[in-house]
Amino acid sequence: MTKRIAVFASGNGSNFQVIAEQFPVAFVFSDHRDAYVLERAKSLGVPSYAFELKEFDNKAAYEAAIVDLLEEHEIDLVVLAGYMKIVASTLLAKYEGRMINIHPAYLPEFPGAHGIEDAWAAGVAESGVTIHWVDSGVDSGQIIRQERVPRLEGDTIDSFEERIHAMEYRLYPEVLESLGVKRHQE
Ligand code: GRF
């Protein structure tokens, strides 16, 4: 049996799109009702849900609503792809060990919300991409896979960023497959 996945994204959703083109996605969740990822889901025919933390009394109630969705859809693996919230105890209690994240830097270098910009500003010769299990820290869970991405002569932050995203689009599908998620049937 293939693992059933849900993808969480807060904004653009390009990683979600790459994943959904290659693997069945049970649903996408966004914590922003106007996120572009929801348009992508519609075009790809992937069910989507969106609600915002501010619509709930507290984070525990917000995460309890997410857990309900995950349980309703019998999700085996939660795939964070540009989900910009820290995962808190309600969600972790149920899904730690079944939740992965992609980070656009070579962890533990440059954790946090600005991995690409921070690496660029530090003037490093190379950065990278990391996929890791989610724990209660920020980008601190056990690493599943990481690859280096060089900063090339003549790079601008845009070309550097593009090269990092290209690595993300290559690595996430490989990792999903290695974790037992089956691709779309031909
Ligand atoms: C990616 O760079 C991912 O590593 C980071 O947020 C970005 C999301 O991009 N966590 P997108 O929404 O998949 O286009």
XYZ file of C-alpha atoms and ligand atoms in Angstrom:
200
model
C 0.000 0.000 0.000
C 1.240 3.459 -0.849
C 1.536 6.062 1.863
C -1.125 8.738 1.746
C 0.338 12.227 1.844
C -0.959 15.720 2.572
C 1.090 18.785 1.648
C 1.085 21.970 3.778
C 2.053 25.275 2.141
C 1.574 28.893 3.143
C 2.194 30.743 -0.102
C 3.443 30.107 -3.601
C 3.348 26.309 -3.630
C 5.885 25.495 -6.337
C 7.164 22.510 -4.341
C 3.584 21.347 -3.896
C 3.096 21.519 -7.655
C 6.212 19.470 -8.371
C 5.060 16.852 -5.843
C 1.457 16.746 -7.075
C 2.588 16.271 -10.662
C 4.463 13.133 -9.633
C 2.511 11.691 -6.673
C -1.122 11.420 -5.609
C -1.740 14.078 -2.934
C -4.795 13.468 -0.725
C -5.128 17.180 -0.014
C -3.217 20.426 0.366
C -3.645 22.598 3.438
C -2.841 26.295 3.577
C -2.863 28.549 6.619
C -3.690 31.477 4.319
C -7.012 31.608 2.523
C -5.585 33.652 -0.362
C -2.394 31.616 -0.925
C -1.428 30.961 -4.541
C -0.944 27.276 -3.710
C -4.748 26.989 -3.602
C -4.971 28.059 -7.264
C -2.367 25.474 -8.150
C -4.355 22.800 -6.298
C -7.480 23.711 -8.213
C -5.691 23.462 -11.567
C -4.211 20.120 -10.600
C -7.499 18.753 -9.253
C -6.104 18.275 -5.731
C -8.571 18.871 -2.870
C -7.609 21.790 -0.672
C -8.435 23.252 2.705
C -7.518 26.656 4.076
C -8.101 28.273 7.427
C -6.112 30.715 9.515
C -4.736 30.634 13.034
C -6.473 33.929 13.832
C -9.856 32.270 13.243
C -9.283 30.070 16.324
C -9.010 30.833 20.044
C -5.454 29.531 20.183
C -2.877 27.437 18.352
C -3.996 24.216 20.026
C -7.519 24.638 18.629
C -6.126 25.512 15.186
C -3.899 22.444 15.198
C -6.730 20.230 16.484
C -8.693 21.205 13.344
C -5.681 20.194 11.243
C -5.409 16.860 13.072
C -9.102 16.219 12.312
C -8.421 16.724 8.598
C -5.397 14.447 8.663
C -7.310 11.721 10.476
C -10.355 12.043 8.245
C -8.118 11.526 5.201
C -6.057 8.747 6.856
C -2.802 10.548 6.115
C 0.397 8.570 6.695
C 2.919 11.315 5.946
C 2.602 15.092 6.295
C 4.786 16.926 3.807
C 5.593 20.524 4.751
C 6.592 22.578 1.713
C 6.804 26.258 2.533
C 4.503 25.969 5.564
C 5.616 29.025 7.506
C 4.269 28.178 10.954
C 6.133 26.460 13.735
C 4.503 23.117 14.378
C 3.307 23.034 17.986
C 2.490 20.305 20.479
C -1.032 19.377 19.378
C 0.049 18.468 15.865
C 3.419 17.047 16.910
C 1.856 14.779 19.520
C -0.017 12.997 16.742
C 2.366 13.261 13.796
C 5.955 13.434 15.049
C 7.814 10.788 13.078
C 5.298 11.128 10.252
C 6.009 14.732 9.253
C 8.825 16.048 7.051
C 9.965 19.508 5.968
C 12.141 20.985 3.244
C 14.528 23.809 4.065
C 16.385 25.902 1.466
C 19.800 25.744 3.163
C 22.275 23.133 4.347
C 21.139 22.623 7.954
C 22.265 23.253 10.608
C 23.520 26.250 8.616
C 20.961 29.048 8.216
C 17.798 27.759 9.903
C 14.693 29.936 10.054
C 12.440 31.697 7.595
C 15.165 33.282 5.448
C 17.581 30.466 4.673
C 18.378 31.638 1.156
C 18.772 35.338 1.963
C 20.826 34.589 5.083
C 23.247 32.337 3.178
C 23.546 34.931 0.421
C 24.179 37.753 2.897
C 26.835 35.678 4.666
C 28.690 35.353 1.360
C 29.083 31.562 1.564
C 30.665 29.682 -1.343
C 27.909 27.090 -1.150
C 24.614 26.553 0.545
C 22.167 23.738 -0.088
C 18.846 22.057 0.537
C 17.820 19.860 3.468
C 14.868 17.554 4.024
C 14.340 16.578 7.639
C 11.876 15.101 10.121
C 9.924 17.743 12.001
C 10.430 18.092 15.735
C 9.604 20.854 18.197
C 12.552 23.045 17.193
C 12.949 25.329 14.198
C 14.472 23.296 11.327
C 16.177 21.091 13.920
C 14.821 17.590 13.318
C 16.792 14.591 12.123
C 18.123 15.044 8.604
C 16.881 12.637 5.939
C 18.717 14.043 2.934
C 20.745 17.120 2.047
C 22.659 18.332 -0.984
C 25.011 21.220 -1.540
C 24.252 24.004 -4.018
C 27.172 26.223 -5.027
C 27.118 29.972 -5.301
C 28.588 30.656 -8.746
C 30.561 33.570 -10.038
C 28.198 36.130 -11.515
C 25.287 34.851 -9.407
C 22.648 37.278 -8.287
C 20.463 36.383 -5.354
C 17.781 35.509 -7.909
C 19.913 33.063 -9.883
C 21.230 31.585 -6.631
C 17.680 31.175 -5.366
C 16.587 29.570 -8.623
C 19.378 27.006 -8.366
C 18.322 26.184 -4.797
C 14.710 25.737 -5.820
C 15.747 23.476 -8.703
C 17.525 21.273 -6.151
C 14.380 21.250 -3.984
C 12.299 20.096 -6.938
C 14.737 17.237 -7.542
C 15.204 16.146 -3.921
C 11.674 16.183 -2.533
C 10.311 13.608 -5.008
C 13.359 11.392 -4.447
C 12.876 11.497 -0.682
C 9.144 10.815 -0.933
C 9.847 7.783 -3.058
C 12.492 6.583 -0.598
C 9.915 6.857 2.209
C 7.496 4.579 0.384
C 5.238 7.063 -1.376
C 4.252 5.673 -4.781
C 4.224 7.818 -7.916
C 1.111 8.278 -10.068
C 0.299 5.114 -11.947
C 1.329 5.434 -15.574
C 10.916 26.692 -0.295
O 12.144 27.285 -0.605
C 11.012 25.853 0.936
O 12.263 25.258 1.101
C 10.796 26.863 2.028
O 9.810 27.718 1.518
C 9.897 27.744 0.106
C 8.524 27.452 -0.414
O 8.419 27.673 -1.791
N 10.480 26.208 3.259
P 7.146 27.164 -2.563
O 5.912 27.670 -1.795
O 7.170 25.668 -2.604
O 7.202 27.773 -3.928
